[in-house]
Amino acid sequence: MADSPIRVAVLISGSGTNLQALIDAQQRGELPVTIAVVVSNRPGVLGLNRAQNAGIPTQVIDHREFNSRTAFDKAMMIAIDQYQPDLLVLAGFMRILTPEFVGHYTGRMMNIHPSLLPNYPGLHTHRRALEAGDAYHGVTVHFVTEQLDGGPPIVQARVPVLPDDTEEALAERVLEQEHVIYPLAVRWFAEGRLHLEGDRSKLDGELLPPQGHLIDATG
Ligand code: GRF
């Protein structure tokens, strides 16, 4: 059990609403973490302003300034490790990571992906769920492994797909749940209750089901 708040590095590429949900939960006293740094691969994004407004150090590592993925990831690791994080939280971070990077943070890096994994890894998840005529859609927080959007799920929230849904309306319904389940997963980790064990997530000493803990937001 962690006695003092764990140190978290949050990686972003954009608007940072998930980052904001973590900041808000932390400021409400619901998240025993110190957000030690926010790192963005894009300069000028709104997420960086959110961090600065909360007094959190920021780093911009612009991937366009590197001529290989390996060099970019190496620079990221050096920048991140200065802050000695216990956990890396990918919150809308839109770069594919090298095996070296993933291996360096195995068991202490999570991602949020807007689909009910293993459905729809990759991009345009809301459109794909609509086109498939799915009755349900949702979001997954998972540990990061080398497989893109394929690491062991920790928690999923399921939402309904409504008649006449647009991609935007569905995305908004999912995003609302993202802001619930990401702080929850980070809290479990911070409380020492959540671990990666092999290719499964373990909560309070029990292996979680393959899709993770399910929150049903369809009612
Ligand atoms: C979210 O939909 C997240 O699931 C996906 O990227 C989006 C990031 O949103 N990985 P934000 O930057 O947290 O607002």
Coordinates of C-alpha atoms and ligand atoms in Angstrom, one line a residue:
M1 CA 0.0 0.0 0.0
A2 CA 1.4 3.4 -1.0
D3 CA 1.7 5.7 2.1
S4 CA 2.5 8.9 0.2
P5 CA 0.9 9.9 -3.1
I6 CA 2.3 8.1 -6.1
R7 CA 3.9 10.2 -8.8
V8 CA 2.1 10.2 -12.1
A9 CA 3.3 11.4 -15.6
V10 CA 0.4 12.1 -18.0
L11 CA 1.1 12.0 -21.7
I12 CA -1.2 13.9 -24.0
S13 CA -1.5 15.1 -27.6
G14 CA -4.6 17.3 -27.6
S15 CA -7.4 18.8 -25.6
G16 CA -6.7 16.9 -22.4
T17 CA -10.2 16.4 -21.0
N18 CA -9.1 13.2 -19.4
L19 CA -6.2 15.0 -17.9
Q20 CA -8.7 17.5 -16.5
A21 CA -10.7 14.7 -15.0
L22 CA -7.6 13.5 -13.2
I23 CA -6.7 17.0 -12.0
D24 CA -10.2 17.6 -10.8
A25 CA -10.3 14.2 -8.9
Q26 CA -6.9 15.0 -7.4
Q27 CA -8.0 18.5 -6.3
R28 CA -11.2 17.1 -4.7
G29 CA -9.0 14.8 -2.6
E30 CA -10.3 11.6 -4.4
L31 CA -7.0 10.7 -6.0
P32 CA -3.9 10.0 -3.9
V33 CA -1.4 11.1 -6.6
T34 CA 1.0 13.9 -7.5
I35 CA 0.8 14.7 -11.2
A36 CA 4.5 15.2 -11.5
V37 CA 4.6 16.2 -15.2
V38 CA 2.4 16.5 -18.3
V39 CA 4.2 15.7 -21.5
S40 CA 2.8 16.5 -24.9
N41 CA 4.2 15.6 -28.3
R42 CA 2.4 18.6 -29.8
P43 CA 3.1 22.2 -28.8
G44 CA 0.3 24.6 -28.1
V45 CA -2.4 22.1 -27.3
L46 CA -5.2 22.9 -24.8
G47 CA -4.1 20.1 -22.4
L48 CA -0.8 22.0 -21.8
N49 CA -2.9 25.0 -20.6
R50 CA -4.9 22.8 -18.3
A51 CA -1.7 21.5 -16.7
Q52 CA -0.2 25.0 -16.4
N53 CA -3.4 26.3 -14.8
A54 CA -3.1 23.6 -12.2
G55 CA 0.5 24.4 -11.5
I56 CA 1.8 21.1 -13.1
P57 CA 5.2 21.1 -14.8
T58 CA 4.9 20.6 -18.6
Q59 CA 7.3 19.3 -21.2
V60 CA 6.8 19.4 -25.0
I61 CA 8.7 16.7 -27.0
D62 CA 7.7 17.4 -30.6
H63 CA 7.9 14.1 -32.5
R64 CA 8.5 16.1 -35.8
E65 CA 11.9 17.1 -34.5
F66 CA 13.1 13.5 -34.5
N67 CA 14.0 11.4 -37.4
S68 CA 13.0 8.0 -35.9
R69 CA 10.5 6.6 -33.5
T70 CA 13.4 5.2 -31.5
A71 CA 15.0 8.6 -31.1
F72 CA 11.7 10.3 -30.1
D73 CA 10.9 7.6 -27.5
K74 CA 14.4 7.8 -26.1
A75 CA 14.0 11.6 -25.6
M76 CA 10.6 11.0 -24.0
M77 CA 12.0 8.5 -21.6
I78 CA 14.8 10.8 -20.6
A79 CA 12.4 13.7 -20.0
I80 CA 9.9 11.5 -18.2
D81 CA 12.3 9.8 -15.9
Q82 CA 13.6 13.1 -14.5
Y83 CA 10.3 13.2 -12.7
Q84 CA 10.6 9.7 -11.3
P85 CA 7.0 8.6 -12.0
D86 CA 5.5 5.5 -10.5
L87 CA 2.8 5.5 -13.2
L88 CA 2.5 6.7 -16.8
V89 CA -1.0 7.7 -17.9
L90 CA -1.6 8.0 -21.7
A91 CA -4.5 10.3 -22.0
G92 CA -5.2 10.9 -25.7
F93 CA -1.6 10.4 -26.6
M94 CA -1.6 9.7 -30.3
R95 CA 1.8 8.1 -31.0
I96 CA 2.6 4.5 -31.4
L97 CA 5.3 3.5 -28.9
T98 CA 8.4 1.4 -29.5
P99 CA 8.9 -1.9 -27.7
E100 CA 11.8 -0.3 -25.8
F101 CA 9.6 2.4 -24.4
V102 CA 6.8 -0.1 -23.5
G103 CA 9.2 -2.5 -21.9
H104 CA 10.7 0.3 -19.8
Y105 CA 7.3 1.1 -18.2
T106 CA 5.7 -2.4 -18.2
G107 CA 3.1 -2.7 -15.5
R108 CA 3.2 1.0 -14.8
M109 CA 1.7 2.5 -17.9
M110 CA -2.0 2.7 -18.8
N111 CA -4.0 3.9 -21.7
I112 CA -7.6 4.8 -22.4
H113 CA -9.2 3.7 -25.7
P114 CA -12.7 4.7 -26.8
S115 CA -14.1 1.3 -27.6
L116 CA -15.1 -1.9 -25.8
L117 CA -11.8 -3.7 -26.5
P118 CA -11.0 -6.0 -28.1
N119 CA -13.5 -4.4 -30.5
Y120 CA -12.2 -1.6 -32.7
P121 CA -8.5 -1.0 -31.8
G122 CA -7.1 1.9 -33.7
L123 CA -8.9 5.0 -35.0
H124 CA -12.5 6.1 -35.7
T125 CA -14.0 3.8 -33.1
H126 CA -17.3 5.7 -32.8
R127 CA -17.9 5.6 -36.5
R128 CA -17.1 2.0 -36.7
A129 CA -19.5 1.1 -33.9
L130 CA -22.2 3.0 -35.6
E131 CA -21.5 1.5 -39.0
A132 CA -21.6 -2.0 -37.5
G133 CA -25.0 -1.3 -36.0
D134 CA -23.8 -2.2 -32.5
A135 CA -26.3 -1.9 -29.7
Y136 CA -23.5 -1.0 -27.2
H137 CA -20.3 1.0 -27.4
G138 CA -17.9 2.2 -24.7
V139 CA -14.4 2.8 -23.4
T140 CA -11.6 0.7 -22.0
V141 CA -8.7 1.6 -19.6
H142 CA -6.0 -1.0 -20.1
F143 CA -2.3 -1.7 -19.2
V144 CA -0.1 -0.9 -22.2
T145 CA 1.7 -3.8 -23.8
E146 CA 3.4 -4.0 -27.2
Q147 CA 0.2 -4.8 -28.9
L148 CA -1.6 -1.6 -30.1
D149 CA -4.7 -1.1 -27.9
G150 CA -4.3 -4.8 -26.9
G151 CA -3.0 -4.8 -23.4
P152 CA -4.9 -6.3 -20.5
P153 CA -8.1 -4.3 -19.7
I154 CA -8.6 -2.9 -16.3
V155 CA -12.1 -1.3 -16.5
Q156 CA -14.7 -0.8 -19.2
A157 CA -17.7 1.4 -19.3
R158 CA -20.5 0.4 -21.6
V159 CA -23.0 3.0 -23.1
P160 CA -26.0 2.5 -25.4
V161 CA -25.9 3.3 -29.0
L162 CA -29.2 5.2 -29.5
P163 CA -31.3 5.4 -32.7
D164 CA -30.3 8.4 -34.8
D165 CA -27.0 8.7 -33.0
T166 CA -24.3 10.7 -34.7
E167 CA -20.6 10.1 -34.3
E168 CA -20.4 13.3 -32.2
A169 CA -23.3 12.4 -29.9
L170 CA -21.9 8.9 -29.3
A171 CA -18.4 10.2 -28.7
E172 CA -19.7 12.6 -26.1
R173 CA -21.6 9.8 -24.3
V174 CA -18.4 7.8 -24.3
L175 CA -16.2 10.7 -23.2
E176 CA -18.5 11.3 -20.1
Q177 CA -17.7 7.7 -19.0
E178 CA -13.9 8.2 -19.8
H179 CA -13.9 10.9 -17.2
V180 CA -15.3 8.4 -14.7
I181 CA -13.3 5.3 -15.3
Y182 CA -9.8 6.8 -15.8
P183 CA -9.7 8.4 -12.3
L184 CA -11.1 5.2 -11.0
A185 CA -8.3 3.0 -12.5
V186 CA -5.6 5.5 -11.5
R187 CA -7.0 5.5 -8.0
W188 CA -6.9 1.7 -7.8
F189 CA -3.3 1.8 -8.9
A190 CA -2.4 4.6 -6.5
E191 CA -3.9 2.7 -3.6
G192 CA -1.7 -0.3 -4.4
R193 CA -4.8 -2.4 -5.3
L194 CA -4.1 -2.9 -9.0
H195 CA -1.3 -4.8 -10.7
L196 CA -0.4 -6.3 -14.0
E197 CA 0.2 -10.0 -13.6
G198 CA 1.4 -11.7 -16.8
D199 CA -1.3 -10.8 -19.4
R200 CA -4.1 -10.1 -16.9
S201 CA -5.0 -7.3 -14.6
K202 CA -5.3 -8.1 -10.9
L203 CA -7.5 -6.0 -8.5
D204 CA -7.4 -6.7 -4.8
G205 CA -5.6 -9.9 -5.3
E206 CA -8.1 -11.3 -7.8
L207 CA -7.6 -11.6 -11.6
L208 CA -10.1 -9.4 -13.4
P209 CA -12.2 -10.8 -16.1
P210 CA -10.7 -10.6 -19.6
Q211 CA -12.7 -7.4 -20.4
G212 CA -11.7 -5.8 -17.0
H213 CA -14.2 -4.6 -14.4
L214 CA -17.4 -3.7 -16.2
I215 CA -19.4 -0.5 -15.5
D216 CA -22.7 -0.6 -17.1
A217 CA -23.9 2.9 -18.1
T218 CA -26.6 1.7 -20.4
G219 CA -29.5 2.1 -17.9
Ligands
GRF1 C1 -10.3 10.2 -25.9 O1 -11.4 9.8 -26.6 C2 -9.4 9.0 -25.5 O2 -10.2 7.9 -25.3 C3 -8.7 8.9 -26.8 O3 -8.3 10.2 -27.2 C4 -9.3 11.1 -26.7 C5 -8.6 12.1 -25.8 O4 -9.4 13.1 -25.3 N1 -7.5 8.0 -26.6 P1 -8.8 14.1 -24.3 O5 -7.6 14.7 -25.0 O6 -8.6 13.5 -23.0 O7 -9.9 15.2 -24.3

